[in-house]
Coordinates of C-alpha atoms in Angstrom, one line a residue:
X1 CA 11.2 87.3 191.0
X2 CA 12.3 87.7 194.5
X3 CA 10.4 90.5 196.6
X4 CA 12.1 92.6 198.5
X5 CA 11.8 94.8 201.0
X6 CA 10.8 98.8 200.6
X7 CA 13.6 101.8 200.6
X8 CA 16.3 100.3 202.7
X9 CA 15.4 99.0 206.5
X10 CA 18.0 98.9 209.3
X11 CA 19.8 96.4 207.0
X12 CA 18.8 97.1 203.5
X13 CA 22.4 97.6 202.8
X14 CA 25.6 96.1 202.3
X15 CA 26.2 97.1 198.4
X16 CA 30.0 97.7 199.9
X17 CA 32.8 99.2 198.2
X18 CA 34.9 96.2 199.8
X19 CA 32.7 93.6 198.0
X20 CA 32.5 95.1 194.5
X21 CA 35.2 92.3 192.8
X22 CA 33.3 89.6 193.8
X23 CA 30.0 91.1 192.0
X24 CA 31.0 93.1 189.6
X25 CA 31.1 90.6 186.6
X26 CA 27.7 90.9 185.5
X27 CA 26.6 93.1 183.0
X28 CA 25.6 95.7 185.7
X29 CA 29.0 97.2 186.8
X30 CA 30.0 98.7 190.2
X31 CA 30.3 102.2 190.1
X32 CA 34.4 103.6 191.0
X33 CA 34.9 104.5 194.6
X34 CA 35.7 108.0 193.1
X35 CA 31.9 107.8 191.5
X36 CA 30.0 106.5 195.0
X37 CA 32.1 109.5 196.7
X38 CA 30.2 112.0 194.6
X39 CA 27.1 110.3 195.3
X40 CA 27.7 111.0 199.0
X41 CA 25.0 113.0 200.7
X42 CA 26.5 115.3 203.7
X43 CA 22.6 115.1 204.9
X44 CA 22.3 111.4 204.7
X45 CA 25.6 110.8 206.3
X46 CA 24.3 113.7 209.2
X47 CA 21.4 111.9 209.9
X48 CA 22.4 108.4 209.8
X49 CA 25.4 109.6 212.9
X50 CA 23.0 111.7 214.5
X51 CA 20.2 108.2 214.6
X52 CA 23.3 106.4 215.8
X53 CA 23.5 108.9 219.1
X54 CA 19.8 108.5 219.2
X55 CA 20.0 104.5 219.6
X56 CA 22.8 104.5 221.6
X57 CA 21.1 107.0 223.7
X58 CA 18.3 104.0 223.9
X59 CA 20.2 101.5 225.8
X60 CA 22.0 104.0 227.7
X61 CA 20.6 105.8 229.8
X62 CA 17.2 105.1 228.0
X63 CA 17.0 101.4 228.4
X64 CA 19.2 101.1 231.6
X65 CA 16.9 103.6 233.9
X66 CA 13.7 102.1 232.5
X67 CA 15.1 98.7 234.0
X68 CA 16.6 100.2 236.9
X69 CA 13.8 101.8 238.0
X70 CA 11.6 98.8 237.8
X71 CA 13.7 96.7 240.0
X72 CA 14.3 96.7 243.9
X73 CA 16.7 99.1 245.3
X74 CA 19.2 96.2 246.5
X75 CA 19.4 95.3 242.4
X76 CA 19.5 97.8 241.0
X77 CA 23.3 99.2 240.2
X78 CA 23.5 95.3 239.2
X79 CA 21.1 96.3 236.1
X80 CA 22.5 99.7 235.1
X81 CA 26.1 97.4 235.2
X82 CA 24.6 95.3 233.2
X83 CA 23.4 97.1 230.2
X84 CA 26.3 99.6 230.4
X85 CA 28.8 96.6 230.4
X86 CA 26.2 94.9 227.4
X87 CA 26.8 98.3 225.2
X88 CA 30.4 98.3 225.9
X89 CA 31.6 94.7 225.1
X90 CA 29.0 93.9 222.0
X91 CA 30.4 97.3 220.7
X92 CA 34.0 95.4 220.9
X93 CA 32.7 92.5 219.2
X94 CA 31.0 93.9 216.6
X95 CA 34.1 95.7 215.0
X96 CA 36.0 92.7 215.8
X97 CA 33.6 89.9 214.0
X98 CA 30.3 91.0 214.4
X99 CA 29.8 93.1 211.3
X100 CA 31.5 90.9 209.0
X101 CA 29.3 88.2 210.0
X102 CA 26.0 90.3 209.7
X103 CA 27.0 92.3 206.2
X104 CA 29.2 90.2 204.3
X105 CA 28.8 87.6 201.5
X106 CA 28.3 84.3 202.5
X107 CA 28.8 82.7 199.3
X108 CA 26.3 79.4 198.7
X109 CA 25.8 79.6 202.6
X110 CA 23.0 82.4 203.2
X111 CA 22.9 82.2 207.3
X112 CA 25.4 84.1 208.1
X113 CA 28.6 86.2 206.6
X114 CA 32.3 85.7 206.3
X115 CA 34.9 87.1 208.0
X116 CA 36.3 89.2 204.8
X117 CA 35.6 92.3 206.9
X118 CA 36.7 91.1 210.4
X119 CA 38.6 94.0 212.6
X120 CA 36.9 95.8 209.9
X121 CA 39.6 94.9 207.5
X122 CA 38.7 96.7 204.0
X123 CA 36.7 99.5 205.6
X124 CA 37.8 103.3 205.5
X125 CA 36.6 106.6 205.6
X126 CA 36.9 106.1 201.6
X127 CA 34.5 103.2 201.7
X128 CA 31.1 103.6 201.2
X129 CA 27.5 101.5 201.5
X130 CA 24.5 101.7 199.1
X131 CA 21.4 102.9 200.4
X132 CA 18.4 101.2 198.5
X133 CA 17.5 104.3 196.7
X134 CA 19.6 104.1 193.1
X135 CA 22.7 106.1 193.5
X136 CA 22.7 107.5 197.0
X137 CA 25.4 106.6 199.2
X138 CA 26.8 106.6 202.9
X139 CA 30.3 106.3 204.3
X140 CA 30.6 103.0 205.4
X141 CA 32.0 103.8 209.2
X142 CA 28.7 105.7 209.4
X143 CA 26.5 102.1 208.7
X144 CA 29.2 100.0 211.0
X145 CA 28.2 102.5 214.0
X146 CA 24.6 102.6 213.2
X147 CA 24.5 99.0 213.1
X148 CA 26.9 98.4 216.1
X149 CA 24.1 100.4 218.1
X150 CA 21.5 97.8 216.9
X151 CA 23.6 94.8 218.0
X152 CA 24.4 96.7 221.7
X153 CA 20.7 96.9 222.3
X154 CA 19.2 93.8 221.7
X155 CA 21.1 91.8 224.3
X156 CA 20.9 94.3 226.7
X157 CA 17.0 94.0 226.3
X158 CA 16.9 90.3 227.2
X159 CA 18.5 90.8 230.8
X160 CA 15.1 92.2 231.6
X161 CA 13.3 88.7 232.3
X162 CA 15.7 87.6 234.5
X163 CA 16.6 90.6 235.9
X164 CA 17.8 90.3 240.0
X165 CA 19.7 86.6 240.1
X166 CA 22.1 86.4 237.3
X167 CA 25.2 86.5 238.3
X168 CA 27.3 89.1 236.3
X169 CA 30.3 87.1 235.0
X170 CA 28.4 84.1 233.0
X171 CA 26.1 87.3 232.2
X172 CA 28.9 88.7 230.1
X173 CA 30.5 85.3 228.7
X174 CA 26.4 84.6 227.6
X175 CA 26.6 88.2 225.6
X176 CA 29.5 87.3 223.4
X177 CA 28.5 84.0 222.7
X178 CA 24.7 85.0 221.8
X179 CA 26.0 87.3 219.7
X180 CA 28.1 85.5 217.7
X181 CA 25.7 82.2 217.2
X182 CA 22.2 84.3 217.4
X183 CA 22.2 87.9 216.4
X184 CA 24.7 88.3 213.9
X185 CA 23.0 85.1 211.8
X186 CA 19.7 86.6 212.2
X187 CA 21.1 89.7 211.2
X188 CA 22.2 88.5 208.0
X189 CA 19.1 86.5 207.2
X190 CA 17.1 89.3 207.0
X191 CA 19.2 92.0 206.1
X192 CA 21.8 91.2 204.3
X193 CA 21.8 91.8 200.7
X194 CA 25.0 92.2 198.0
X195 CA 23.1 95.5 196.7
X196 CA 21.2 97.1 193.2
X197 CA 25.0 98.0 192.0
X198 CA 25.7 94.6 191.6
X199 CA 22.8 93.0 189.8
X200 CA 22.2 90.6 188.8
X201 CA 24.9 88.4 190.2
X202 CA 24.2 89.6 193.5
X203 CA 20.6 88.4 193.2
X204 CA 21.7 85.0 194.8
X205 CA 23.9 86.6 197.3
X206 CA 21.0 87.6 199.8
X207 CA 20.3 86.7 203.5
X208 CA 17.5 83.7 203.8
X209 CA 14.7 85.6 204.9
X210 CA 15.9 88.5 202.9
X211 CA 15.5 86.1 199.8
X212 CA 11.9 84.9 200.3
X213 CA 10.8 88.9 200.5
X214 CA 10.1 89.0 205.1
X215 CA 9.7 92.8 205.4
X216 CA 11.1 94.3 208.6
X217 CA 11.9 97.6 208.6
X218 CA 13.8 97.9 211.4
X219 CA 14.1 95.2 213.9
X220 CA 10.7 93.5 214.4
X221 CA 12.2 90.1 214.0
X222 CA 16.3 90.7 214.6
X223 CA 15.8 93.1 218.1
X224 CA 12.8 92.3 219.6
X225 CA 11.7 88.9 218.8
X226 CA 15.3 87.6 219.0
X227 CA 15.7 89.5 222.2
X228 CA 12.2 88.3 223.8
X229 CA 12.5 84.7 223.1
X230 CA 15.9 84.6 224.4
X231 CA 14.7 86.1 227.6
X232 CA 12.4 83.7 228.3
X233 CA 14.2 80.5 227.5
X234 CA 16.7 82.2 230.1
X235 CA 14.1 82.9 232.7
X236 CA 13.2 79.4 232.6
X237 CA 16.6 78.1 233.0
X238 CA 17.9 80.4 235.5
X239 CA 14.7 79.7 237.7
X240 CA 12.1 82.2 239.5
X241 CA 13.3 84.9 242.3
X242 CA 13.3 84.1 245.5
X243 CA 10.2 84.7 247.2
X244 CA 8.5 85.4 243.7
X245 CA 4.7 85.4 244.8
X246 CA 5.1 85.1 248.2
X247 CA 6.7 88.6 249.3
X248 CA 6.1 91.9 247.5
X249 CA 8.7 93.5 245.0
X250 CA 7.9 96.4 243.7
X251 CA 9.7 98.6 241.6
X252 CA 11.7 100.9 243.3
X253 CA 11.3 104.2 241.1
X254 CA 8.5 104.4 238.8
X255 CA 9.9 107.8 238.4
X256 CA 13.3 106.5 237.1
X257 CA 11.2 104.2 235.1
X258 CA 9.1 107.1 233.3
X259 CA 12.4 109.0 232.2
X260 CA 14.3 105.7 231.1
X261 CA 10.5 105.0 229.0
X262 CA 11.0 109.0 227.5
X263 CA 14.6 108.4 226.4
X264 CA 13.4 105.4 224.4
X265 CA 10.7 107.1 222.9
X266 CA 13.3 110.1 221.5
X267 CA 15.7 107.6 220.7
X268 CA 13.4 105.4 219.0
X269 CA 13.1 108.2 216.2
X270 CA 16.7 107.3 215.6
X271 CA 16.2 103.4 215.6
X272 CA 13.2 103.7 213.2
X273 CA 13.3 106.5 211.1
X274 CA 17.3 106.0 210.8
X275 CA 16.6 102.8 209.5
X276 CA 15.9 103.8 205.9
X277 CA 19.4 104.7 206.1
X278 CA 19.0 108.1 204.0
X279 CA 17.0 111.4 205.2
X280 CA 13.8 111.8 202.8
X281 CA 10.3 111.0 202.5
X282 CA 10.1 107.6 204.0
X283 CA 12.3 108.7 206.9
X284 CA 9.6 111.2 207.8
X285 CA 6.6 108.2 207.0
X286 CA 9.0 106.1 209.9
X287 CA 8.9 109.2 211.5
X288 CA 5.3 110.0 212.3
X289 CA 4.2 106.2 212.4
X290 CA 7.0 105.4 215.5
X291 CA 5.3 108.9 217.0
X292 CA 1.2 108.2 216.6
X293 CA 2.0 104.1 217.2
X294 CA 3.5 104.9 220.3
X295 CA 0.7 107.3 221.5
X296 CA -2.0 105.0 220.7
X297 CA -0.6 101.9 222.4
X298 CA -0.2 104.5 225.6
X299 CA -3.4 105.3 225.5
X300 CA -4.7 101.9 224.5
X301 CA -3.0 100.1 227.6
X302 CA -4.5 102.6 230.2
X303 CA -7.7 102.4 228.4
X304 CA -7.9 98.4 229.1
X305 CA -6.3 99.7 232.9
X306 CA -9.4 101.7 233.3
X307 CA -11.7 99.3 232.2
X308 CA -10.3 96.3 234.2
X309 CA -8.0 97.9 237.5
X310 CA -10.6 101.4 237.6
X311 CA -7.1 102.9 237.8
X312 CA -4.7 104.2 234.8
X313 CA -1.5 103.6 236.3
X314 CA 2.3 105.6 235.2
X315 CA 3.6 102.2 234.6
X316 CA 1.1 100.5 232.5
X317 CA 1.4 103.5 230.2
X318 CA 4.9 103.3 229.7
X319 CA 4.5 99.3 229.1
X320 CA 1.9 100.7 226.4
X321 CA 4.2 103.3 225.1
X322 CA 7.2 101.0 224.8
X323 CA 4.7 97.9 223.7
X324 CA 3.8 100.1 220.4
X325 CA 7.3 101.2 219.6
X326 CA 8.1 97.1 219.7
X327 CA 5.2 96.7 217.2
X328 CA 5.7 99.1 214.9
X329 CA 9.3 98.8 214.9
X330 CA 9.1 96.5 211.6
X331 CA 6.5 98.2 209.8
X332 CA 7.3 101.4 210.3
X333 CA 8.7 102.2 206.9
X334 CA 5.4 100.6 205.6
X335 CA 2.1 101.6 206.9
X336 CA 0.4 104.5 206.9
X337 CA 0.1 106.6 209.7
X338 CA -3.8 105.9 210.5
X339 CA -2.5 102.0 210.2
X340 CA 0.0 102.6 212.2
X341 CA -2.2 104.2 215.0
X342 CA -4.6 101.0 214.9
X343 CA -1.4 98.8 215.2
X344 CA -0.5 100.6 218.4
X345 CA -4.2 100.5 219.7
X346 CA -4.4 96.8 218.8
X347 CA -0.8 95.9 220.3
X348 CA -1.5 96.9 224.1
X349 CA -4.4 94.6 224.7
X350 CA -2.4 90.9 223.3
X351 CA 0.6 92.0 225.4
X352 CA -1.4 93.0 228.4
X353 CA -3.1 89.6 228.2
X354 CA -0.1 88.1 228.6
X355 CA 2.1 90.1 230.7
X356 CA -1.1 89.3 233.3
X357 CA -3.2 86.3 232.6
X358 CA -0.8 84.1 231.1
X359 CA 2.3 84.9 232.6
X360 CA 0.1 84.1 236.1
X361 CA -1.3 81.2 234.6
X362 CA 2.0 79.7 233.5
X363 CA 3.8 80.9 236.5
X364 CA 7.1 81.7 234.7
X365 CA 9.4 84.5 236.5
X366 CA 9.5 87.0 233.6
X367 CA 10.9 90.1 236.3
X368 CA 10.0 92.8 233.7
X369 CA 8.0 91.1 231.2
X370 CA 10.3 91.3 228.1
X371 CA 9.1 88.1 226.5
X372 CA 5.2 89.6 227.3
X373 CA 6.3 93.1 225.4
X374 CA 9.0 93.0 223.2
X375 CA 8.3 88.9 221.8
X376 CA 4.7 89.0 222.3
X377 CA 4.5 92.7 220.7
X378 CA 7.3 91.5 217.8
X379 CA 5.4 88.8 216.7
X380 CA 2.1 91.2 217.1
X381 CA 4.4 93.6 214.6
X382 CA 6.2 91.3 212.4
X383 CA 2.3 90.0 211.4
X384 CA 0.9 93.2 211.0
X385 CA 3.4 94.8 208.6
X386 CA 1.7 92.2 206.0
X387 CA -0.9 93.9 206.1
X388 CA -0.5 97.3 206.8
X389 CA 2.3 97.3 203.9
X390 CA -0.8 97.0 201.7
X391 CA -0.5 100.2 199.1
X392 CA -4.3 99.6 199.0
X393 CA -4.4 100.5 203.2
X394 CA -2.1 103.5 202.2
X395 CA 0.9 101.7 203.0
X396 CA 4.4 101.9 201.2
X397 CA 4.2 98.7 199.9
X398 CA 7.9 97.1 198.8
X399 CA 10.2 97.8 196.0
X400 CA 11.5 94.8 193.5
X401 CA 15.5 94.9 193.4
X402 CA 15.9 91.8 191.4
X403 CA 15.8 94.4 188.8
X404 CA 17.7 97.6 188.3
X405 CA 17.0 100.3 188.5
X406 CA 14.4 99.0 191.3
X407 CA 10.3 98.6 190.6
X408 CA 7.6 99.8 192.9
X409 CA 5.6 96.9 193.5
X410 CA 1.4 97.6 192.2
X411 CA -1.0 97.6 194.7
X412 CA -2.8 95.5 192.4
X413 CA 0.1 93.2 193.2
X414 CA 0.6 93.0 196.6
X415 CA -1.1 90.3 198.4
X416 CA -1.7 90.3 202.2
X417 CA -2.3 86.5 202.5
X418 CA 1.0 85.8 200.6
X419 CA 3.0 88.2 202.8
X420 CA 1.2 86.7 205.8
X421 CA 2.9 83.4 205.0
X422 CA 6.3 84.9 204.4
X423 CA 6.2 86.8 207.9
X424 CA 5.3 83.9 209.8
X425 CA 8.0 82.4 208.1
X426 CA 9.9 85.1 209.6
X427 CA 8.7 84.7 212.9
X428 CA 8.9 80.8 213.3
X429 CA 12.9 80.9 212.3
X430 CA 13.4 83.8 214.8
X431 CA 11.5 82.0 217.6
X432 CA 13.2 78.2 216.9
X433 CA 16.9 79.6 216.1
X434 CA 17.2 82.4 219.0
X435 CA 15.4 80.2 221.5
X436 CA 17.3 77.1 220.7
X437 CA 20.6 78.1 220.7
X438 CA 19.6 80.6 223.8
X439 CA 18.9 77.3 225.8
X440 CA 22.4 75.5 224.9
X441 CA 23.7 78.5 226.1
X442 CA 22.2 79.1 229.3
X443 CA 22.2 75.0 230.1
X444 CA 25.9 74.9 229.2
X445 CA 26.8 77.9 231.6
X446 CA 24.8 76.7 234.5
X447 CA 26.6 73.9 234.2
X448 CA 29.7 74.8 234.1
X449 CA 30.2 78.7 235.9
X450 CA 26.8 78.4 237.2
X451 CA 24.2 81.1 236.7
X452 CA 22.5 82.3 239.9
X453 CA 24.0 83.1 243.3
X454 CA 23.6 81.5 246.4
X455 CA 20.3 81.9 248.4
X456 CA 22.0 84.6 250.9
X457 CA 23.5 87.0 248.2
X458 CA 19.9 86.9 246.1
X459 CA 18.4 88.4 249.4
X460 CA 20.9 90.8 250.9
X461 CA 20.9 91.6 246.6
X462 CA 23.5 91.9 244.0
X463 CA 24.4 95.4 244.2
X464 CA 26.7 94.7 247.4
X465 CA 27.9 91.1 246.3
X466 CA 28.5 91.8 242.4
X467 CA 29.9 94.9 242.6
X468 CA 30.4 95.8 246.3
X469 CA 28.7 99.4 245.5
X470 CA 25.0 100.8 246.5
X471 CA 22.4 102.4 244.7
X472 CA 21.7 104.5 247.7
X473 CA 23.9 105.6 251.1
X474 CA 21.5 107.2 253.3

């Protein structure tokens, strides 16, 4: 029996109205458009729209003032044109490919979709997606946007390690072409899945990861790994800032920073608790866990601030704050709220170890430290939903959907040191297929349109040269 994930993560989906003739010869028939309109939940569909404002609301202005504020003055309209421009061209490319290569059937290939649903071919206001509880449905448009908000944010988040020397052109070709080759693939691996209506043909028709049972609940692996390998493969390429270590760059508005930080907090409700794709119980368990995580890791990171500067600073709190939402992104669905607190407390210490130490030690130019916080604290996540997913530890546990309707799994049978295996799984696919296919990318570019501008236009900065604007006109 293949185990599967619990109550319907940021991709438990895809049970489409589109996709019912290719399933529905099994004994197990797909209920009538007419039927899955009257199982339609004007709640569910509120909720899931309103998280889809809440994650846009993320990236911008949430992600794009965090960013902005972190960088020099000279740079920084280049970042806010970067993530806005990031949100606006992967929303294009998601209606155009990107969902049909994420949530559609594969056939015998289980890496990535087909392109039955391109320009969103199929999909109406009279179309609708299963939800992972039996018999509760959403209109499809309202799972396209919430997905589409998902697949803005993730590159955006990766423009972070090499923020101040990109230029923006091969910036933009990199976004489409990551897209297409990384996220959407990983997308589908672990979240793709033909849906409890179509059973038990559709058993076989399920992402990889998705198949051997990796639990993330809402983006451990597809956002924030994904996002912070790619980073750092790009930081590498593109090189280290001129005068990295040997001049001082601080950031430019902490207080920009702090209000960017509090947008992704709110917004992260939407990104979490949205996740489970309905509005009930385990939306308010996503809920409070993405809340006390978040506090703890705050707390956590100017603890260890404390201890080893003999100073709490604003932006090591916000690191912490935004370091616990990474790692409890994926098991936030799962655990238990007192679990989820210690996976917060736990988080802030690994990633401050290496956004320090490590990144001194190895001397790689990681400008805001995305591979430090969003990898590090991923991979931190993405390990610890194995365990805090333990019924035993007060944790959700997974539901069985190779059977219908779907069984809760026992706490007697849920093993940690099994799920441990699967997640790592998880992880190592992540890290080798994002980074890989990141460093083609970025090597092919250089060589081509080049990546970085000239000496003179990194220092004078690439607010004037990119986009002949500033920041600030005194």
């Amino acid at each position: 029996m293949i185990r599967m994930k619990q109550l319907g993560a940021g991709g438990l989906v895809a049970a489409l109205a589109g996709a019912a003739p290719a399933f529905a010869a099994g004994p197990v028939k797909a209920p009538t458009v007419e039927a899955m309109a009257a199982m339609v939940d004007k709640g569910d569909t509120a909720w899931m729209l309103v998280s889809s404002a809440l994650v846009l609301m993320m990236s911008v202005p949430g992600l794009a003032l965090f960013y902005g504020g972190l960088v020099r003055t000279k740079n920084m309209l280049s970042v806010l044109m970067q993530v806005f421009m990031i949100v606006c061209i992967a929303s294009l490319v998601w209606v155009c490919w990107g969902y049909s290569l994420a949530f559609t059937s594969g056939g015998d290939n289980h890496f990535i979709g087909g392109l039955s649903k391109a320009f969103l071919t199929g999909v109406s206001g009279s179309t609708y997606a299963a939800t992972f509880s039996n018999n509760v449905y959403i209109p499809e448009f309202a799972y396209v946007v919430f997905q589409m908000t998902f697949a803005c944010i993730t590159p955006a988040l990766i423009v972070g390690a090499f923020a101040e020397r990109i230029k923006f052109t091969p910036l933009m070709i990199f976004v489409v072409a990551w897209l297409t080759l990384v996220y959407f693939p990983i997308a589908h691996m672990v979240w793709y899945w033909a849906g409890p209506d179509f059973l038990p043909d559709a058993k076989t028709d399920t992402g990889y990861l998705f198949a051997k049972g990796a639990l993330d609940f809402a983006g451990g692996t597809v956002v924030h790994i994904n996002a912070g390998i790619a980073g750092l493969v790009g930081c590498l390429i593109i090189g280290k800032r001129k005068g990295y270590r040997s001049e001082p760059m601080p950031p430019h508005s902490l207080t920009m920073t702090m209000i960017g930080a509090s947008l992704l907090w709110v917004g992260w409700f939407g990104f979490n608790a949205g996740s489970n794709l309905e509005s009930n119980g385990v939306t308010a368990v996503a809920f409070i866990n993405t809340y006390v995580a978040t506090a703890a890791a705050a707390v956590s990171w100017a603890l260890i601030e404390q201890f080893v500067h003999k100073k709490p600073s604003l932006l090591g709190a916000v690191t912490g704050a935004v370091a616990g939402l990474v790692a409890v992104t994926p098991a936030s669905g799962f655990a238990a709220p007192m679990t989820a607190l210690v996976l917060g407390l736990v988080v802030s210490p690994i990633c401050f170890v290496f956004v320090t130490t490590i990144k001194n030690r190895l001397g790689y130019d990681d400008t805001l430290d995305v591979f430090g916080v969003h990898c590090v604290g991923g991979i931190v996540g993405a390990i610890g939903t194995a365990i805090v997913a333990d019924p035993k530890l007060g944790g959700q546990g997974y539901f069985d959907y190779t059977v219908f309707p779907a069984v809760a799994v026992t706490p007697e049978g849920y093993s940690i040191a099994a799920q441990l295996l699967v997640q790592l799984q998880a992880v190592a696919i992540t890290l080798v297929w994002s980074g890989g296919i990141s460093a083609v990318l970025f090597l092919a570019l250089r060589a081509t349109m080049g990546l970085r501008p000239d000496a003179e236009v990194e220092a004078e900065g690439l607010d004037i040269n990119e986009h002949g604007e500033r920041a600030y006109n005194y």
